mmCIF file of C-alpha atoms and ligand atoms in Angstrom:
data_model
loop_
_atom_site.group_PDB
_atom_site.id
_atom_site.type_symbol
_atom_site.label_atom_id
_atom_site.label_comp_id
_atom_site.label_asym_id
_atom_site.label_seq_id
_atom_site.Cartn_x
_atom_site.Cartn_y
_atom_site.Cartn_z
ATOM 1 C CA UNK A 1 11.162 18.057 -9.665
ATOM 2 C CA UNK A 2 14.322 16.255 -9.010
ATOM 3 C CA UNK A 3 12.650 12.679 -9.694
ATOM 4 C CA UNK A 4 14.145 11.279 -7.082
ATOM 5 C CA UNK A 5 12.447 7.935 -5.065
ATOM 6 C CA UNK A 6 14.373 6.710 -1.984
ATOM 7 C CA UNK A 7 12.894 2.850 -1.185
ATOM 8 C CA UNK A 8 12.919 1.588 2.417
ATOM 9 C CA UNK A 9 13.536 -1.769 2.895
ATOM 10 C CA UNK A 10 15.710 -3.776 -0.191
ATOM 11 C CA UNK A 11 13.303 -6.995 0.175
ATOM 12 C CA UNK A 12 11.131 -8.622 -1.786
ATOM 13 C CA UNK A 13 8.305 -5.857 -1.970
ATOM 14 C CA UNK A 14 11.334 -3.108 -2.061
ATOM 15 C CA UNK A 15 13.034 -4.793 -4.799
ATOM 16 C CA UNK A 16 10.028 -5.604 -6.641
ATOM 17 C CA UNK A 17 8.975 -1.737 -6.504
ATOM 18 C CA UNK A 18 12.549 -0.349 -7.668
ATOM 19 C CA UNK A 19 12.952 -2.622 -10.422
ATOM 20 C CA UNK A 20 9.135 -1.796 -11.709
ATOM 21 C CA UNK A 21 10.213 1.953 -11.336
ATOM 22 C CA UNK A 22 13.388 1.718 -13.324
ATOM 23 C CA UNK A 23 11.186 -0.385 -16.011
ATOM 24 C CA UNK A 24 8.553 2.358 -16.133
ATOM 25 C CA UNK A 25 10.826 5.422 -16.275
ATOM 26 C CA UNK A 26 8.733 6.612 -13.032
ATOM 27 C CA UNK A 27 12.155 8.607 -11.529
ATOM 28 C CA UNK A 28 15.136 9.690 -12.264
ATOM 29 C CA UNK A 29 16.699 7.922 -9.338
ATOM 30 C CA UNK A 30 15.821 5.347 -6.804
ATOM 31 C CA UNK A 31 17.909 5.244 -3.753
ATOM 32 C CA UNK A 32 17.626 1.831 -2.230
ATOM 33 C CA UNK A 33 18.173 1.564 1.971
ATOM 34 C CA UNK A 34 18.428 -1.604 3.999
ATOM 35 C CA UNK A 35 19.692 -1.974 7.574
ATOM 36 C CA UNK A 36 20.878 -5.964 6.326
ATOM 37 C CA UNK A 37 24.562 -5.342 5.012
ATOM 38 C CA UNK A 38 25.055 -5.707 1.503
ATOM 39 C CA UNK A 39 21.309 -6.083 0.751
ATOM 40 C CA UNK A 40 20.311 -2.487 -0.959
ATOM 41 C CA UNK A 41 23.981 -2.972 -2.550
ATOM 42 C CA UNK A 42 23.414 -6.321 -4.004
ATOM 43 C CA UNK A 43 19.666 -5.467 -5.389
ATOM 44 C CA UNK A 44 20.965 -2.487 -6.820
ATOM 45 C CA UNK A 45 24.122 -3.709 -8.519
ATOM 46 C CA UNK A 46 21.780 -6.830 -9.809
ATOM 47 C CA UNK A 47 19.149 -4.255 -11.304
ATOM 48 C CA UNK A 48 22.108 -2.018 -13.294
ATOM 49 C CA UNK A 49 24.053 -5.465 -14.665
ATOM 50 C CA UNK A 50 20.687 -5.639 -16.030
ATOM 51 C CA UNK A 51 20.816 -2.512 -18.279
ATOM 52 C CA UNK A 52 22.810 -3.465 -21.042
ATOM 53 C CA UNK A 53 20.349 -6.244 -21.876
ATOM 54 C CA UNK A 54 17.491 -3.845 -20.959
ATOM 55 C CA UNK A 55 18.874 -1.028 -22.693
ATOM 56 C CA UNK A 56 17.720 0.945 -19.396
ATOM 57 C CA UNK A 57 19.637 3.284 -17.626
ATOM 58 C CA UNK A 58 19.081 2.794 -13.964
ATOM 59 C CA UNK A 59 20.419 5.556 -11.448
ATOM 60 C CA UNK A 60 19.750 3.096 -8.436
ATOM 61 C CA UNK A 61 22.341 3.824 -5.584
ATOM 62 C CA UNK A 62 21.965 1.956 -1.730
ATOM 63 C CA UNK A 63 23.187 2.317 1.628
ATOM 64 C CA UNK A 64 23.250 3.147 4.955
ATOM 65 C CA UNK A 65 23.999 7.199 3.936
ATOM 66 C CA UNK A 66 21.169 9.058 3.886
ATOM 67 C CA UNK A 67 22.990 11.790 2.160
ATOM 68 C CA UNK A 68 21.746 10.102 -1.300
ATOM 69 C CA UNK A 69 18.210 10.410 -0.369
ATOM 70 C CA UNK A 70 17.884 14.353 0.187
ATOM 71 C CA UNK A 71 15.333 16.162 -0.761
ATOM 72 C CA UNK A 72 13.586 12.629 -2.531
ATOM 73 C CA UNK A 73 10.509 13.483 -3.822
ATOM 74 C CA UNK A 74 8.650 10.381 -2.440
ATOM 75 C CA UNK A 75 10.095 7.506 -0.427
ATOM 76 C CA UNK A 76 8.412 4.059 -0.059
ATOM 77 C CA UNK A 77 8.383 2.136 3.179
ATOM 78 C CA UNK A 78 8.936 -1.631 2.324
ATOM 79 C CA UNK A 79 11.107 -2.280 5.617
ATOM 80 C CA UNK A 80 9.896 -4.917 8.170
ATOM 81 C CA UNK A 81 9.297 -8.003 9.035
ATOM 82 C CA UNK A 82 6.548 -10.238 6.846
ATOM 83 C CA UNK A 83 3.868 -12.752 8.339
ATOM 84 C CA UNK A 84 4.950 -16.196 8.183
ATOM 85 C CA UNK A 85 3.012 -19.086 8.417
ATOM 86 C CA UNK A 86 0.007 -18.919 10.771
ATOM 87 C CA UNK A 87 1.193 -15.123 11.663
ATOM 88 C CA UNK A 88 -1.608 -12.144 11.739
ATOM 89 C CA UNK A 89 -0.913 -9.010 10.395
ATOM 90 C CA UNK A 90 -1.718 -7.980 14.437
ATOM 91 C CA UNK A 91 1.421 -10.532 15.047
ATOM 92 C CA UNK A 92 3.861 -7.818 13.795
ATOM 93 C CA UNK A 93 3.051 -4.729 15.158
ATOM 94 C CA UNK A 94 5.269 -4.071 17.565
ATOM 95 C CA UNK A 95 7.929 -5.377 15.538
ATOM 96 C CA UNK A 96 7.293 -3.249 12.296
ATOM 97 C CA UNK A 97 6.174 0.379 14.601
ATOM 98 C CA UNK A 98 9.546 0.737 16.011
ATOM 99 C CA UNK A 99 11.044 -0.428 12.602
ATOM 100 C CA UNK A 100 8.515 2.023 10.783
ATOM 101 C CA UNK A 101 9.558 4.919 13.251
ATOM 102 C CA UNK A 102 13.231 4.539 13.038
ATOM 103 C CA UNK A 103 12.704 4.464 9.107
ATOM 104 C CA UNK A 104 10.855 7.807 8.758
ATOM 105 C CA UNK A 105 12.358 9.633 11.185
ATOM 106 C CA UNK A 106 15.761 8.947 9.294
ATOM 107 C CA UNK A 107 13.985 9.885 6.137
ATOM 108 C CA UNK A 108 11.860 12.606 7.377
ATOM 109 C CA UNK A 109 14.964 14.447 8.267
ATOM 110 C CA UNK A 110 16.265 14.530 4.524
ATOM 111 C CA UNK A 111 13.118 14.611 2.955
ATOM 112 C CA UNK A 112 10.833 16.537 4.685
ATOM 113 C CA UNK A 113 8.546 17.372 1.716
ATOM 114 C CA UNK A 114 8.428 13.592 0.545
ATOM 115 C CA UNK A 115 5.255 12.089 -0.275
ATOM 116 C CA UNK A 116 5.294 9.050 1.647
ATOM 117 C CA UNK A 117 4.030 5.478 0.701
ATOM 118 C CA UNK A 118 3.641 2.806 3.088
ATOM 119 C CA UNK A 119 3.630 -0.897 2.537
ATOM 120 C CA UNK A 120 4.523 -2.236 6.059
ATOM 121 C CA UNK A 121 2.282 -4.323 8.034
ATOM 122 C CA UNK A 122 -0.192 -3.675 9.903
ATOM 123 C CA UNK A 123 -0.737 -1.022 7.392
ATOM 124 C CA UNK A 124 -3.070 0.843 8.861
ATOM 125 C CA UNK A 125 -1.460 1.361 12.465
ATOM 126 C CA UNK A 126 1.880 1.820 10.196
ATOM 127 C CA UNK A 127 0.907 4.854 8.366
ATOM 128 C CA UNK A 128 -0.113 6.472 11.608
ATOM 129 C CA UNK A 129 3.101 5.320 13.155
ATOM 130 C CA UNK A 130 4.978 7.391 10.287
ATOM 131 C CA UNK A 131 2.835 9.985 10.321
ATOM 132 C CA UNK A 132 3.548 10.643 14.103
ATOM 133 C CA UNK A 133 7.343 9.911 13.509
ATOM 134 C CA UNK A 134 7.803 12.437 10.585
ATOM 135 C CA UNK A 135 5.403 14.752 11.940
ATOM 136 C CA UNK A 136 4.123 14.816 8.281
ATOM 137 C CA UNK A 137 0.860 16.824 7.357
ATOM 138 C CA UNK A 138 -2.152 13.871 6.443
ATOM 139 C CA UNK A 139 -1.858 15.207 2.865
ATOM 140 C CA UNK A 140 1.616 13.467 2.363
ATOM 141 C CA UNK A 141 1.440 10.209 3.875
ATOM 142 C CA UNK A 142 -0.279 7.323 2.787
ATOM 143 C CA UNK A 143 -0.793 3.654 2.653
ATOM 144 C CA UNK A 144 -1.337 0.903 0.241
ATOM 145 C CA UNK A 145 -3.332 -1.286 0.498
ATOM 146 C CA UNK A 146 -7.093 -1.003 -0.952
ATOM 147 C CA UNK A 147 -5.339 -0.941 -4.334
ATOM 148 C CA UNK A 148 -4.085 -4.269 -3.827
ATOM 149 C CA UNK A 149 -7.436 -5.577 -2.196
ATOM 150 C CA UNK A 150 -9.534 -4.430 -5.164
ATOM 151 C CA UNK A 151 -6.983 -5.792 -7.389
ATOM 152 C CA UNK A 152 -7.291 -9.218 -6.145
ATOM 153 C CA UNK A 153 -11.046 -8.885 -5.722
ATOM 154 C CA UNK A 154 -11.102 -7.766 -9.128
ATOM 155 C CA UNK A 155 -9.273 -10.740 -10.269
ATOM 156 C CA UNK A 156 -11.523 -13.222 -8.761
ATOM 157 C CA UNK A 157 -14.436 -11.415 -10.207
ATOM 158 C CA UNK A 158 -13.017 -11.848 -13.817
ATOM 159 C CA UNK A 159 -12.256 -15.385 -13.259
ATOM 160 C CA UNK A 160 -15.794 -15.896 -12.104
ATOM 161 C CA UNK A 161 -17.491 -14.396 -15.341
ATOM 162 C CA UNK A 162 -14.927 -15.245 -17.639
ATOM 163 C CA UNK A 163 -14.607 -11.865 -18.544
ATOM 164 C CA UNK A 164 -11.255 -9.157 -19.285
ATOM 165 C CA UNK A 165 -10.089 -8.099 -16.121
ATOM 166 C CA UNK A 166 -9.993 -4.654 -18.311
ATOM 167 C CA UNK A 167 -13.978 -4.462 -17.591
ATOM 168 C CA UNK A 168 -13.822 -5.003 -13.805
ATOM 169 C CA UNK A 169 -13.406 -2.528 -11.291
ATOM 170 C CA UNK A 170 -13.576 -2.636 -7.528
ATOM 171 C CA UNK A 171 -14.022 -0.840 -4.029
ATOM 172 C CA UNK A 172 -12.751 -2.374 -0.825
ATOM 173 C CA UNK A 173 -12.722 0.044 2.016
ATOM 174 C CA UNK A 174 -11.659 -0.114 5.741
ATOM 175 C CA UNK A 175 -8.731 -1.713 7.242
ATOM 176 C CA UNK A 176 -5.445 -4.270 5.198
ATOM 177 C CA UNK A 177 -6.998 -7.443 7.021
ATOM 178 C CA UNK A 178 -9.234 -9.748 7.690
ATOM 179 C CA UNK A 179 -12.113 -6.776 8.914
ATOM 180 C CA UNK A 180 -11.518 -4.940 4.828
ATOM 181 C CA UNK A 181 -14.801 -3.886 3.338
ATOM 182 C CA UNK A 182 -15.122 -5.284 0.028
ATOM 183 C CA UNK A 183 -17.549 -3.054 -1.144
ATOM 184 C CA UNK A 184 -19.854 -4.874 -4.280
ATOM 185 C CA UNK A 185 -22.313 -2.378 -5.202
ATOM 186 C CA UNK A 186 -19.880 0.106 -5.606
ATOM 187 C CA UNK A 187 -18.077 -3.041 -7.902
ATOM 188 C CA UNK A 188 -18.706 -3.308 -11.378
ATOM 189 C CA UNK A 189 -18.202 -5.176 -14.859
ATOM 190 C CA UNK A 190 -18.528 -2.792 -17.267
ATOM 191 C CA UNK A 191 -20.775 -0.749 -15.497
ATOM 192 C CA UNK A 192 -22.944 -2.660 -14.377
ATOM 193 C CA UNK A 193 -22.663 -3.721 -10.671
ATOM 194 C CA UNK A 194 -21.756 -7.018 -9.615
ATOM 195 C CA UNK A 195 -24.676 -7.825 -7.389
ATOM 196 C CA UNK A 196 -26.977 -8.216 -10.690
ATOM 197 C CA UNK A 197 -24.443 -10.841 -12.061
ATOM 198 C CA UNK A 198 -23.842 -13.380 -9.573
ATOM 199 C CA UNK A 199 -25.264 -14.967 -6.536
ATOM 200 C CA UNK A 200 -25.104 -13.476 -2.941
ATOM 201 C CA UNK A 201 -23.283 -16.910 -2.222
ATOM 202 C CA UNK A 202 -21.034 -17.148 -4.656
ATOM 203 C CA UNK A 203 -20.045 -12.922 -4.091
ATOM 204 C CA UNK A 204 -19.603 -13.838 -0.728
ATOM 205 C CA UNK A 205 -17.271 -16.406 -1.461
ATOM 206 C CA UNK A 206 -15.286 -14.477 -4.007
ATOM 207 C CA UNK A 207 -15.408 -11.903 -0.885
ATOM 208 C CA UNK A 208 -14.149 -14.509 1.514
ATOM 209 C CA UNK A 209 -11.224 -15.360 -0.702
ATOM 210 C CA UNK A 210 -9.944 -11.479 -1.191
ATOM 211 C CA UNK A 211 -9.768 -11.227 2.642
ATOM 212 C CA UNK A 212 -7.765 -14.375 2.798
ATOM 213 C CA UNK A 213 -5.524 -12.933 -0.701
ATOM 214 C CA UNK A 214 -2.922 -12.306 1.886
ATOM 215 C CA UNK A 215 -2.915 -15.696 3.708
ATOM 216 C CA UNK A 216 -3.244 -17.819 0.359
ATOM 217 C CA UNK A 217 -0.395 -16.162 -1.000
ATOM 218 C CA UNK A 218 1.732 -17.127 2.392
ATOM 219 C CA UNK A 219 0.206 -20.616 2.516
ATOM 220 C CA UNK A 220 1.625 -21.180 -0.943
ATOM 221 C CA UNK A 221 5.082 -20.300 -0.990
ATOM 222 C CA UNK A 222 5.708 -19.158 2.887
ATOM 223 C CA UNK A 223 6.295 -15.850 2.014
ATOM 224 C CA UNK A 224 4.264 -12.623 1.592
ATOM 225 C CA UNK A 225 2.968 -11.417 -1.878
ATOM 226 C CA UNK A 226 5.158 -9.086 -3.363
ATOM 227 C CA UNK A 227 4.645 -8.512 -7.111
ATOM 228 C CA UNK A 228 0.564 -7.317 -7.205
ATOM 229 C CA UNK A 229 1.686 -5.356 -3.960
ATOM 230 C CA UNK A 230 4.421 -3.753 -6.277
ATOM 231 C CA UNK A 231 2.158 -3.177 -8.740
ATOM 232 C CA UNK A 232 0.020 -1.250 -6.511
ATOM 233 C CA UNK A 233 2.721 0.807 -5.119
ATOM 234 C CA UNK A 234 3.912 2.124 -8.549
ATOM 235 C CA UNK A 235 0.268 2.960 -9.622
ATOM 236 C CA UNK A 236 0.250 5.306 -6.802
ATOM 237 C CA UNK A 237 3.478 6.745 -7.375
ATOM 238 C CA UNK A 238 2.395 7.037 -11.280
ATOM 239 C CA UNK A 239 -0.597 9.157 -9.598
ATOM 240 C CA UNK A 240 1.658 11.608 -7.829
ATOM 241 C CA UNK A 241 4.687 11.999 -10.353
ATOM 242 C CA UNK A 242 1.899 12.447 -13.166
ATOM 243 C CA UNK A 243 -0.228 13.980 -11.301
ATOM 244 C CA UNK A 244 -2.951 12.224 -12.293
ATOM 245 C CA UNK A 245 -5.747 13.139 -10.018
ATOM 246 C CA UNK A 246 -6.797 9.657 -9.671
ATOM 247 C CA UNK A 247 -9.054 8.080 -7.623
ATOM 248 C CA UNK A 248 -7.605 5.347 -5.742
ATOM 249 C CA UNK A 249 -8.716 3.238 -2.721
ATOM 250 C CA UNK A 250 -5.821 3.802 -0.440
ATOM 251 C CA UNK A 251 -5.300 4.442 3.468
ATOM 252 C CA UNK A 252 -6.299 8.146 4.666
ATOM 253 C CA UNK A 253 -5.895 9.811 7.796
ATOM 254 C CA UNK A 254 -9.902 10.116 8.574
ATOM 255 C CA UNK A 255 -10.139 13.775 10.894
ATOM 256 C CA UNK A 256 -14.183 13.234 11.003
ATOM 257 C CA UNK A 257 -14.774 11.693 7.233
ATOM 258 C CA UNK A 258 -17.159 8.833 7.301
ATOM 259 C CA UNK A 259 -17.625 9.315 10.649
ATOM 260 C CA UNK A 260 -14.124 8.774 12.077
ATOM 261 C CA UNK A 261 -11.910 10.644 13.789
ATOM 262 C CA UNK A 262 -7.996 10.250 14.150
ATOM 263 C CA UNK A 263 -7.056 6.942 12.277
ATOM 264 C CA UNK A 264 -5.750 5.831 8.469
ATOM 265 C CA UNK A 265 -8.578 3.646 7.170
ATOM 266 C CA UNK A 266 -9.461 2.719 3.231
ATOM 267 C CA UNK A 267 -11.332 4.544 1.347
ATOM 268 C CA UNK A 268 -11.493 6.210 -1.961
ATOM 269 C CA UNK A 269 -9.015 9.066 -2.519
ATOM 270 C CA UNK A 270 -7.520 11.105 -5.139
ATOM 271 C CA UNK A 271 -3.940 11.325 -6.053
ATOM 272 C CA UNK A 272 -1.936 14.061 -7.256
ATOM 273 C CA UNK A 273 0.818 16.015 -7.544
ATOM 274 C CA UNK A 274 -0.143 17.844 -3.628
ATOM 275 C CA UNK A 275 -0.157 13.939 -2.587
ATOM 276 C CA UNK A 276 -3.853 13.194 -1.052
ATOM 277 C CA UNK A 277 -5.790 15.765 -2.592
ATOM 278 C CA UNK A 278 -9.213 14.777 -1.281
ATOM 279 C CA UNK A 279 -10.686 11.742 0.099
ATOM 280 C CA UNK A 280 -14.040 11.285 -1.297
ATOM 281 C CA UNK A 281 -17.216 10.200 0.960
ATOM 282 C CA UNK A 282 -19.293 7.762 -1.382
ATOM 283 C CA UNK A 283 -22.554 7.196 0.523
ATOM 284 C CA UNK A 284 -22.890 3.494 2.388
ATOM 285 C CA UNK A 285 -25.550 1.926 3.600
ATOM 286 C CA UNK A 286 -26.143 1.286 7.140
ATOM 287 C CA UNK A 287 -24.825 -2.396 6.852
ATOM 288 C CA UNK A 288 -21.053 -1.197 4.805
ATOM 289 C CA UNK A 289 -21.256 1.624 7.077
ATOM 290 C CA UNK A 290 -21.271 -0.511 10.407
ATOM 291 C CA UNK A 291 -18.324 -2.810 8.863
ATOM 292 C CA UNK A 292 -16.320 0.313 8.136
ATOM 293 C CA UNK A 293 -16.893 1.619 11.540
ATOM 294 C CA UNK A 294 -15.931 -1.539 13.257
ATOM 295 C CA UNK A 295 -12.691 -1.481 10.689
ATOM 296 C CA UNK A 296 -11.491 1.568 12.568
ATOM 297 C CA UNK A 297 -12.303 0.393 16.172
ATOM 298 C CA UNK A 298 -10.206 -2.686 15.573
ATOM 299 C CA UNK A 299 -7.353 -0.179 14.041
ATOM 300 C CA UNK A 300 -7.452 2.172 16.973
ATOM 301 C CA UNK A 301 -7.118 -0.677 19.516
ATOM 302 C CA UNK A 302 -4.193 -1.721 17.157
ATOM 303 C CA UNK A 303 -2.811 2.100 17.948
ATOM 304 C CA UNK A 304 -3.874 1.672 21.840
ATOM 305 C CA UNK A 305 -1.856 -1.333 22.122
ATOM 306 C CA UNK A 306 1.453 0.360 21.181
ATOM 307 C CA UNK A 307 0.729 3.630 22.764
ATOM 308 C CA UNK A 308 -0.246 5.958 19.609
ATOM 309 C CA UNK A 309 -2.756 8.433 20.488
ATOM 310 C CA UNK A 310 -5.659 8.939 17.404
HETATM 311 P P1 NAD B 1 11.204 -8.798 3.213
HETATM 312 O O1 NAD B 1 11.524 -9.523 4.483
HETATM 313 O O2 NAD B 1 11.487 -9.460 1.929
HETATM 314 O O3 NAD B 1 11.956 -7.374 3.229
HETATM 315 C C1 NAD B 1 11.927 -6.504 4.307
HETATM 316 C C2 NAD B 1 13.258 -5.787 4.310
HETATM 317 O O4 NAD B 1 13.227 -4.750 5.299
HETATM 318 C C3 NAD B 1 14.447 -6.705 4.657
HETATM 319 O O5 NAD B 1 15.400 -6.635 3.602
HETATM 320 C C4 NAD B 1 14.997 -6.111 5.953
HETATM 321 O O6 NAD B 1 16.414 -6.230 6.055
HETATM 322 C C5 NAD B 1 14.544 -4.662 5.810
HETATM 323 N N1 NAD B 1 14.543 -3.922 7.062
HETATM 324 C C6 NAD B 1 14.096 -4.330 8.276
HETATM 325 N N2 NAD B 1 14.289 -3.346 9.177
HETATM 326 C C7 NAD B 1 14.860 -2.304 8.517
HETATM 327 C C8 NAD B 1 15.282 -1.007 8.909
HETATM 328 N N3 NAD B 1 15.163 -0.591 10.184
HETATM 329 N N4 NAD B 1 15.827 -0.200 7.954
HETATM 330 C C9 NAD B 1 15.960 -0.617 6.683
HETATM 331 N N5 NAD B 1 15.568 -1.841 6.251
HETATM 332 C C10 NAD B 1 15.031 -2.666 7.163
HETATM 333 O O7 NAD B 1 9.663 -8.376 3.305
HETATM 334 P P2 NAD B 1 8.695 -7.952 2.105
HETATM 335 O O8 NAD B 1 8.019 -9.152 1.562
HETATM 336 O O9 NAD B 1 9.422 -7.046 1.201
HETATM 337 O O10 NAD B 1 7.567 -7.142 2.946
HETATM 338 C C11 NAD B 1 7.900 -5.926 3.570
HETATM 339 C C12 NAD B 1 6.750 -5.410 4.441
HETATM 340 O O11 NAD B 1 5.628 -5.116 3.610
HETATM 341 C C13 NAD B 1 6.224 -6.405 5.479
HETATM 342 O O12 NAD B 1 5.867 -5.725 6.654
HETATM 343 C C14 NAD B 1 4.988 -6.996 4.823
HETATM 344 O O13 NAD B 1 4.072 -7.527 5.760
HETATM 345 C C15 NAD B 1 4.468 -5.771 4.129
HETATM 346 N N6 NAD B 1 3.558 -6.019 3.022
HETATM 347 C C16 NAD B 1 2.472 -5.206 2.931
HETATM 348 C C17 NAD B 1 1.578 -5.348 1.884
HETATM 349 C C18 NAD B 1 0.396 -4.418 1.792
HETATM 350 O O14 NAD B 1 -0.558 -4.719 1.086
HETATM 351 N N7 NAD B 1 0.421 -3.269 2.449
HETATM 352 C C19 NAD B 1 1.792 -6.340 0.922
HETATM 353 C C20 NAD B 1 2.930 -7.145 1.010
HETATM 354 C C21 NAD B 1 3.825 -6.965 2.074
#
């Protein structure tokens, strides 16, 4: 293990994510990459005039030169475009796929064994993007997103019941949008599931508001979220370099799981050291099961509309 990360994309999700891995002593070295001159340079140099006070000591290079990256041991893809304003997610697909592809096939050629993380939106059509363009086995490419759902839904759900957001845990399944699959049986405060401590109504609101987490965060400061999705990208990459074997909601190329055949959709996985180690099939009812399906329709006519074959 070399413990070396190489981070796509020096923006605010990209620089959010190196600075949390230098904090948490996740790598050895982060190599930061951003096609905007001076970017990756400037986050970096910012990060390591940090260390005396920190009493850290970064290894965070940047650039254009791939060379740095070889042989990284996972690399992050942060680079894109973000929704502004009144944007989808669906807005910025054609946009972020060729950005996605030029990205991992650059990366894929120095680090062919990389786990790989992906953050850009649409998530789901981007993971199968960089699959395609690194011609990586399903095993070693994955995306976040359910992490950041459940976090948020989790949050709400503490809020609600005035209780530690230590005791709440979450499932959302399906696709990083407005068709995810909060999943509240499977949701729980200490055990004990959510539907026999609340209302149907008020669940479905706290529901409502996770789907719009995205949207709320944009309407407030005209940007996209960056630190929770941080946060959610280093508890994956904790699961891998610690090989923790955890179970994570996270996007998973689906070969007949569930039902589905040829796209990355949300569901419960575990994380280790091999990368996706298994994707676990928790049983649904006919009602979850019908909003997962129609999760992965709308994903695959996301892939039809820029030419990706499931
Ligand atoms: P940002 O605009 O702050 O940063 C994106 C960076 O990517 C910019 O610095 C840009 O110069 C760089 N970039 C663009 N094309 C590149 C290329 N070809 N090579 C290298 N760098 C390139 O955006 P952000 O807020 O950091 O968000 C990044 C992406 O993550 C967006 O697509 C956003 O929608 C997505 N996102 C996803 C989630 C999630 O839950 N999966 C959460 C938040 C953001």
């Amino acid at each position: 293990m070399n413990g070396k990360i190489t981070v796509f994309g020096a923006g605010n999700v990209g620089g959010a994510v190196t600075r949390r891995l230098i904090e948490r002593k996740l790598c050895k070295k982060v190599v930061l990459v951003d096609r905007t001159p001076g970017k990756a340079e400037g986050i970096a140099l910012d990060i390591l005039e940090a260390s005396p006070v920190d009493l850290l000591e970064p290894v965070c290079v940047s650039g254009e030169d791939l060379e740095e990256s070889r042989n990284s041991e996972i690399v992050v893809i942060t680079a894109g475009a973000t929704r502004k304003e009144g944007m989808t997610r669906d807005d910025l697909l054609r946009i972020n796929a060729d950005i996605v592809r030029e990205c991992v096939s650059k990366a894929a050629k120095f680090s062919p064994y990389a786990f790989y993380i992906i953050v850009s939106n649409p998530l789901n059509v981007m993971c199968h993007v960089a699959m395609r363009a690194g011609q990586l086995p399903r095993t070693r490419v994955t995306g976040m997103a359910g992490i950041l759902d459940a976090s948020r839904f989790q949050y709400f759900l503490s809020k609600e019941l005035c209780v530690s957001v230590e005791n709440v845990q979450a499932m959302v399944m399906g696709e990083h949008g407005e068709d995810m699959v909060p999943i509240p049986r499977y949701s729980t405060v200490a055990g004990i599931p959510v539907t026999e401590l609340m209302s149907r109504e008020k669940l479905d609101e706290l529901i409502a508001r996770t789907r719009d987490g995205g949207a709320e965060i944009i309407r407030l400061m005209h940007t996209s979220a960056f630190y929770a999705p941080a946060s959610a990208v280093i508890q994956m990459v904790a699961a891998v370099t610690m090989d923790k074997k955890k179970i994570l909601p996270c996007a998973a190329y689906l070969t007949g799981e569930y039902g589905i055949d040829g796209a990355f959709v949300g569901v419960p996985v575990k994380l280790g050291a091999n990368g996706v180690e298994e994707i676990k099939e928790i049983e649904l009812t006919g009602e979850e099961h019908e909003a997962l399906l129609k999760s992965a329709g709308k994903i695959k006519t996301q892939l039809a509309l820029i030419g990706e074959s499931c």
